[in-house]
Every structure is written in C-alpha cells, then in structure tokens.
Backbone as CSV, one residue per row, in Angstrom:
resi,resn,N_x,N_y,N_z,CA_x,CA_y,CA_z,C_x,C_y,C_z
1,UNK,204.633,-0.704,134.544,205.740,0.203,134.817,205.165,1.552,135.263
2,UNK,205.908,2.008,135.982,205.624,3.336,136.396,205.522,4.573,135.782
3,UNK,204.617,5.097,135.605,204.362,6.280,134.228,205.641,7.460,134.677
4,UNK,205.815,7.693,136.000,207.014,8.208,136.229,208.557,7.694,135.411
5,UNK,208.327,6.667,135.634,209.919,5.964,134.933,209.456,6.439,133.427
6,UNK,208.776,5.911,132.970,208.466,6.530,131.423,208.913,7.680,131.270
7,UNK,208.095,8.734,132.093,208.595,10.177,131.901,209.948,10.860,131.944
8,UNK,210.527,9.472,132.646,212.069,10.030,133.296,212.812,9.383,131.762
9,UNK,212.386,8.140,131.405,213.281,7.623,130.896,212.998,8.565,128.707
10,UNK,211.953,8.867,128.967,211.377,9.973,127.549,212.471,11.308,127.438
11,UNK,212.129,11.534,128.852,212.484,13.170,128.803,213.809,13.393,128.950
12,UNK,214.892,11.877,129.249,216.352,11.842,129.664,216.675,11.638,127.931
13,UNK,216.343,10.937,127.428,216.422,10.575,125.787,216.717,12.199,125.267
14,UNK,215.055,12.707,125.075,214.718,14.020,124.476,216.269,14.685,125.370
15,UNK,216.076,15.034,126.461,217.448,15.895,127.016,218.757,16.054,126.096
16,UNK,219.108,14.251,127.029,220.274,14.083,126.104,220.613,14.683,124.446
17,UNK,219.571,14.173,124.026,219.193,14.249,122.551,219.596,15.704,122.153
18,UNK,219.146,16.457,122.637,219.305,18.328,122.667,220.557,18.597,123.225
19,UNK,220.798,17.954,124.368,222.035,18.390,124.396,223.402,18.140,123.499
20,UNK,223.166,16.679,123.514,224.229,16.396,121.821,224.252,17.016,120.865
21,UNK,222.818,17.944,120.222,223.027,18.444,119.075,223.645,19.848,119.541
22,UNK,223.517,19.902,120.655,224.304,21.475,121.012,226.009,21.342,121.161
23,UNK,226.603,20.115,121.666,227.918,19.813,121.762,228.141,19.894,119.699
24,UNK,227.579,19.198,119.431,227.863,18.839,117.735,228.217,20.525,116.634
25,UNK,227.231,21.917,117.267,226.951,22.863,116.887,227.274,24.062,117.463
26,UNK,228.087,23.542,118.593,228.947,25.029,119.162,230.100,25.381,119.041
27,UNK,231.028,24.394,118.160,232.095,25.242,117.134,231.685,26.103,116.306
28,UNK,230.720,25.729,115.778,230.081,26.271,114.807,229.740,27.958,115.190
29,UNK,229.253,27.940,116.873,229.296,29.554,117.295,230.155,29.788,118.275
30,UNK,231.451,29.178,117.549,232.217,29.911,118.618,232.822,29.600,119.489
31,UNK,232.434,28.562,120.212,232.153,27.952,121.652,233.093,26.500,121.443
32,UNK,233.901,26.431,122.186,235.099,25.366,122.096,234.462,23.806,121.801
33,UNK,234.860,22.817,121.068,234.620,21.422,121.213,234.190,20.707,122.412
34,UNK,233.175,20.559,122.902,232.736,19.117,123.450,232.262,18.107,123.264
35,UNK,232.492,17.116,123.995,232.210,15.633,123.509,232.566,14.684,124.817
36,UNK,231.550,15.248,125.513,231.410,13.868,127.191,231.509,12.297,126.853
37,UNK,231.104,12.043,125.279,230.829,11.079,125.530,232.427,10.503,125.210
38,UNK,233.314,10.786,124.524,234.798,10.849,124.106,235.157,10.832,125.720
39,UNK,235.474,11.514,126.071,235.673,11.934,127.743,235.518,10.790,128.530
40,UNK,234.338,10.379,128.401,233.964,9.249,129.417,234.440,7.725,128.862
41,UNK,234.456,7.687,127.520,234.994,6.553,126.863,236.499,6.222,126.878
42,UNK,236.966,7.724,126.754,238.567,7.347,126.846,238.917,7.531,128.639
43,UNK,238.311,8.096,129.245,238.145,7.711,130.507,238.439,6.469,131.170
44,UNK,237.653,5.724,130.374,237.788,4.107,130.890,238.796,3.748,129.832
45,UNK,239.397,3.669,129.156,239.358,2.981,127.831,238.471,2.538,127.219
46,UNK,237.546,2.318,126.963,236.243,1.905,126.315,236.073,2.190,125.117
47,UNK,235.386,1.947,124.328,235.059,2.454,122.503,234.093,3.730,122.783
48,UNK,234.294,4.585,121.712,233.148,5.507,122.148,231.383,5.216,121.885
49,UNK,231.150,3.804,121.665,230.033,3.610,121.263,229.449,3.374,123.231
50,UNK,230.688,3.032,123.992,230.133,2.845,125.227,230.054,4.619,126.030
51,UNK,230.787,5.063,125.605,230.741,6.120,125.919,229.309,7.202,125.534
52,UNK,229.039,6.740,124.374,227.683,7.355,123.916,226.678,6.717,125.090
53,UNK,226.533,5.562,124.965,225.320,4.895,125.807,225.648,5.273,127.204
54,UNK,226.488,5.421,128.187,226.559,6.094,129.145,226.182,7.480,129.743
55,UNK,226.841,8.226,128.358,226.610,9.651,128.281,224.294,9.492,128.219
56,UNK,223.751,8.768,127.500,222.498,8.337,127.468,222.158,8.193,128.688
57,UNK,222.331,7.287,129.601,221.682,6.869,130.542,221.780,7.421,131.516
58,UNK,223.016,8.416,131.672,223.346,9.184,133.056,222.226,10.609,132.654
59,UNK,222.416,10.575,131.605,220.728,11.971,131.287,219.526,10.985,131.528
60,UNK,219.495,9.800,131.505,218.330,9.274,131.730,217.837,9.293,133.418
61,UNK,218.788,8.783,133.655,218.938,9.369,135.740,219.158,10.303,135.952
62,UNK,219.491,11.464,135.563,219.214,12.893,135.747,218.063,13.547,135.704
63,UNK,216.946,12.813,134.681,215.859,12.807,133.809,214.562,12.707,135.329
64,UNK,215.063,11.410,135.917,214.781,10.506,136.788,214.769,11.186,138.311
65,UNK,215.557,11.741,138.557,215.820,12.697,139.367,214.887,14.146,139.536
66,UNK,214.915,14.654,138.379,214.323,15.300,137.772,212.762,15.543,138.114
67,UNK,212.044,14.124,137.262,210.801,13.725,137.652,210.459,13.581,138.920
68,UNK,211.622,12.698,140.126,210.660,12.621,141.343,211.346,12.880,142.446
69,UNK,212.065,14.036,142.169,212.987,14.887,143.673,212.770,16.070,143.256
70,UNK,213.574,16.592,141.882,213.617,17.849,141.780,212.066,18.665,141.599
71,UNK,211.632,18.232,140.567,209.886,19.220,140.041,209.113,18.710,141.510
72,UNK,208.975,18.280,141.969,207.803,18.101,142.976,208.385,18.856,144.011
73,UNK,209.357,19.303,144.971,209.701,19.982,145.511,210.078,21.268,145.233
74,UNK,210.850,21.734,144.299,210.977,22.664,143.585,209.782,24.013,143.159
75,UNK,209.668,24.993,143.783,208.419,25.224,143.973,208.346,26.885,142.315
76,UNK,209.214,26.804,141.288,209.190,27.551,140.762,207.620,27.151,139.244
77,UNK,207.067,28.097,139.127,206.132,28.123,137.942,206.801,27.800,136.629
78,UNK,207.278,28.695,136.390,208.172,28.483,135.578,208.836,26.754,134.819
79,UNK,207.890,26.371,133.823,208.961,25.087,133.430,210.258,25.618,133.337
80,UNK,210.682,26.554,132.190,211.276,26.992,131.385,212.469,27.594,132.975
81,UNK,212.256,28.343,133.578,213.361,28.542,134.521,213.482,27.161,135.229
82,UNK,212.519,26.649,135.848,212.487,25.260,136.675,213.934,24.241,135.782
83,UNK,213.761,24.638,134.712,214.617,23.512,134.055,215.523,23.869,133.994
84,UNK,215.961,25.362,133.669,217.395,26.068,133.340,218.025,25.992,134.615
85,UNK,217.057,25.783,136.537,217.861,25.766,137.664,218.181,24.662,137.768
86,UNK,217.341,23.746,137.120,218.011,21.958,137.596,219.497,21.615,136.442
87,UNK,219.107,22.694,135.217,220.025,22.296,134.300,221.677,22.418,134.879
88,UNK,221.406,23.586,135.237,222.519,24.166,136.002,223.071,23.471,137.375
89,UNK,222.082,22.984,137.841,222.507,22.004,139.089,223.412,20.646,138.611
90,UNK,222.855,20.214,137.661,223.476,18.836,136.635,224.825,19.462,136.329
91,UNK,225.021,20.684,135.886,225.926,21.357,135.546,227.203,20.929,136.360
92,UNK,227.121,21.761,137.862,227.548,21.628,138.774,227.851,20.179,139.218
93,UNK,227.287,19.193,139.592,227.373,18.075,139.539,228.449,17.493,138.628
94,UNK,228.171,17.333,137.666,228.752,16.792,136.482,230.286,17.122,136.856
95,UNK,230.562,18.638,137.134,231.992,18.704,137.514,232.334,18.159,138.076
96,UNK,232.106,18.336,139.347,232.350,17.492,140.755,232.774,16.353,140.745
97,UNK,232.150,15.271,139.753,231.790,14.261,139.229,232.587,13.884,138.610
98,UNK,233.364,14.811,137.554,234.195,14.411,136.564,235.571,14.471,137.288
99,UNK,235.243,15.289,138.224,236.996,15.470,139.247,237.276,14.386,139.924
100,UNK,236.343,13.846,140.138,236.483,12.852,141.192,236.452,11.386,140.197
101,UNK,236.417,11.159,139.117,236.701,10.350,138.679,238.004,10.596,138.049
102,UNK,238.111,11.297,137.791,239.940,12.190,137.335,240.459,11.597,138.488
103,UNK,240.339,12.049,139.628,241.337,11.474,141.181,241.307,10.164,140.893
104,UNK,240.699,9.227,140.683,240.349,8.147,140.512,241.385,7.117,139.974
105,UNK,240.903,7.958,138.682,241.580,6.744,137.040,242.974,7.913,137.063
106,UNK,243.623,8.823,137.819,244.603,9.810,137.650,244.327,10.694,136.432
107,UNK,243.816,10.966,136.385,243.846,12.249,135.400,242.006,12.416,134.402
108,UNK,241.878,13.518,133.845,241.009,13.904,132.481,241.223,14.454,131.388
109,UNK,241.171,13.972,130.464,241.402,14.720,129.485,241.299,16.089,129.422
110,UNK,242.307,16.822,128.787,242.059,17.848,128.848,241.552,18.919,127.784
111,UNK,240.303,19.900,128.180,239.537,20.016,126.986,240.172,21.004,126.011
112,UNK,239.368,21.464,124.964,240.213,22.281,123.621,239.325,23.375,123.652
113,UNK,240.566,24.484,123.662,240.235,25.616,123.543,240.359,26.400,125.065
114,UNK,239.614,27.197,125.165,239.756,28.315,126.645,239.008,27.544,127.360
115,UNK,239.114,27.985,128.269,238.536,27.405,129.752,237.119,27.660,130.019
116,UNK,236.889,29.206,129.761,236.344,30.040,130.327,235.229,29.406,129.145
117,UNK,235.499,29.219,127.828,234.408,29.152,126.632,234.103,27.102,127.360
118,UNK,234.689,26.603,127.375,234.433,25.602,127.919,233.590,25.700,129.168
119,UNK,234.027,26.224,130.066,232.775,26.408,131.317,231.425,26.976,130.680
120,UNK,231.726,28.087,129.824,230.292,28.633,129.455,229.018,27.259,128.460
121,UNK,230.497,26.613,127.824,229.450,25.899,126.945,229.198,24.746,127.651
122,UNK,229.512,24.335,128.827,229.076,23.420,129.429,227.701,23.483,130.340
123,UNK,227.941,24.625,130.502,226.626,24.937,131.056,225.203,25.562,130.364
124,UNK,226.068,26.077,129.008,224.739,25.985,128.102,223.820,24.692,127.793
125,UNK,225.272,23.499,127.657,224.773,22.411,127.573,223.510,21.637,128.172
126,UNK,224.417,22.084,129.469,223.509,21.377,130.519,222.046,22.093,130.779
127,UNK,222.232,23.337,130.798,220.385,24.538,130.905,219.969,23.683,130.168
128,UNK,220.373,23.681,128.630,219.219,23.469,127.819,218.958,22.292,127.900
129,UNK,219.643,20.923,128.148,219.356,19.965,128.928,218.035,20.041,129.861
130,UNK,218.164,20.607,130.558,217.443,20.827,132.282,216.172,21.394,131.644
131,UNK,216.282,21.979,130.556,215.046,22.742,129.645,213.983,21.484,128.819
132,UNK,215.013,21.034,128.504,214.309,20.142,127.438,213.704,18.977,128.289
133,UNK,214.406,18.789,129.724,213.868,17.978,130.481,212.754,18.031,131.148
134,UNK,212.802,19.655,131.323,211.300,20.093,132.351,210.605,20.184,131.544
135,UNK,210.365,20.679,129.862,209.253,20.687,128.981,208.641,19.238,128.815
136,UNK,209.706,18.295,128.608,209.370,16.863,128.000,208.452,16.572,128.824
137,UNK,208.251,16.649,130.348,207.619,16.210,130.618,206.457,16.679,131.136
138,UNK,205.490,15.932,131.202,203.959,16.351,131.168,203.600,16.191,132.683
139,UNK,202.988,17.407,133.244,202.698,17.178,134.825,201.258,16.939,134.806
C-alpha cells in the first residue's frame, strides 16, 4: 500500500477525531450544537451509527486530498497555517456540499442556535481539522 494512503487515511482518523471532540465541547464555550454526523444520518434516513462512519471517511478523503493535491502544491512553511488554509477550504466546501445535497433530498436540517455562532463554529471545526491534518502528517 501506498505510504501516502496511510498518511491520508492516519491523519483523516486523527482530524476527524479532533474535530468531534470540538463539536462534543463547544456548548460548553458558548458556541451553538453541532453534530454532522446527525445531519448526514437524518439526511438520508439512516441510523446515526452510519452517519458517524461517513462523517469518518469523508475526513479520511479530505485527509487524502490533503496529502497529495493540497501540501505538495501549496507552497506555505507553515504546517500550522498550511492546515488552518486547507481547514478553511474543507470549510467552504462542506457548505456548498451540504446545499446541494439539501436541493437534492429537499431540505437540511436546521441548525440550533444563531447562525452567525454556527458559521463561526463550523469553521473552527474545520481549521482545527485542517490543523490536526497538516501536523499528523509526516513529510
């Protein structure tokens, strides 16, 4: 196997992983309820155990992405910013993403609390994501 796929498929785990404990811990400061993986489960109808493993693997191809488009072209020193710009790109994405499956299946759930604390914590989400992704892995 490709030591790349390893790296993608390590550092999408670790990601994910960080980012869940940040959805789990930002009521806690403040920062409105999330839970993609709820979202994406009741999305489909699905159980949320499918929704977890999805929410997994789409950080694992982000991860993936990550490893052999974004860091090799990407010309910043910086892990630590390198990751907070890809985090933020996933960010972006992810919306896009979620709208267009909303057009789709007709509608998304709609999230709790302000908007504005929801945009912010989504994108905290995702930096530190994009963070934990560019550290995980070893160049």
């Amino acid at each position: 196997m490709d030591n790349k796929l390893i790296k993608s498929f390590i550092a999408g785990i670790i990601g994910t992983t960080v980012m869940s404990f940040i959805m789990y811990v930002a009521p806690m400061m403040g920062i409105p309820k999330m839970n993609p993986p709820a979202m994406l489960a009741g999305m489909m109808g699905m159980p949320i155990t499918v929704g977890w493993l999805m929410h997994f693997v789409i950080g694992i191809i982000f991860a993936a992405f990550y490893v052999f488009l974004f860091a090799p072209k990407i010309k910043i020193k910086s892990k630590l910013l390198k990751g907070a710009a890809f985090g933020f790109i996933v960010f972006l994405f992810a919306q896009i993403a979620m709208a267009m499956m909303g057009a789709l299946i007709g509608g998304i759930p709609e999230p709790e609390g302000a908007m504005i604390g929801v945009v912010l914590g989504g994108i905290l989400g995702h930096v530190v994501f994009g963070i934990f992704v560019a550290l995980s892995v070893k160049s």
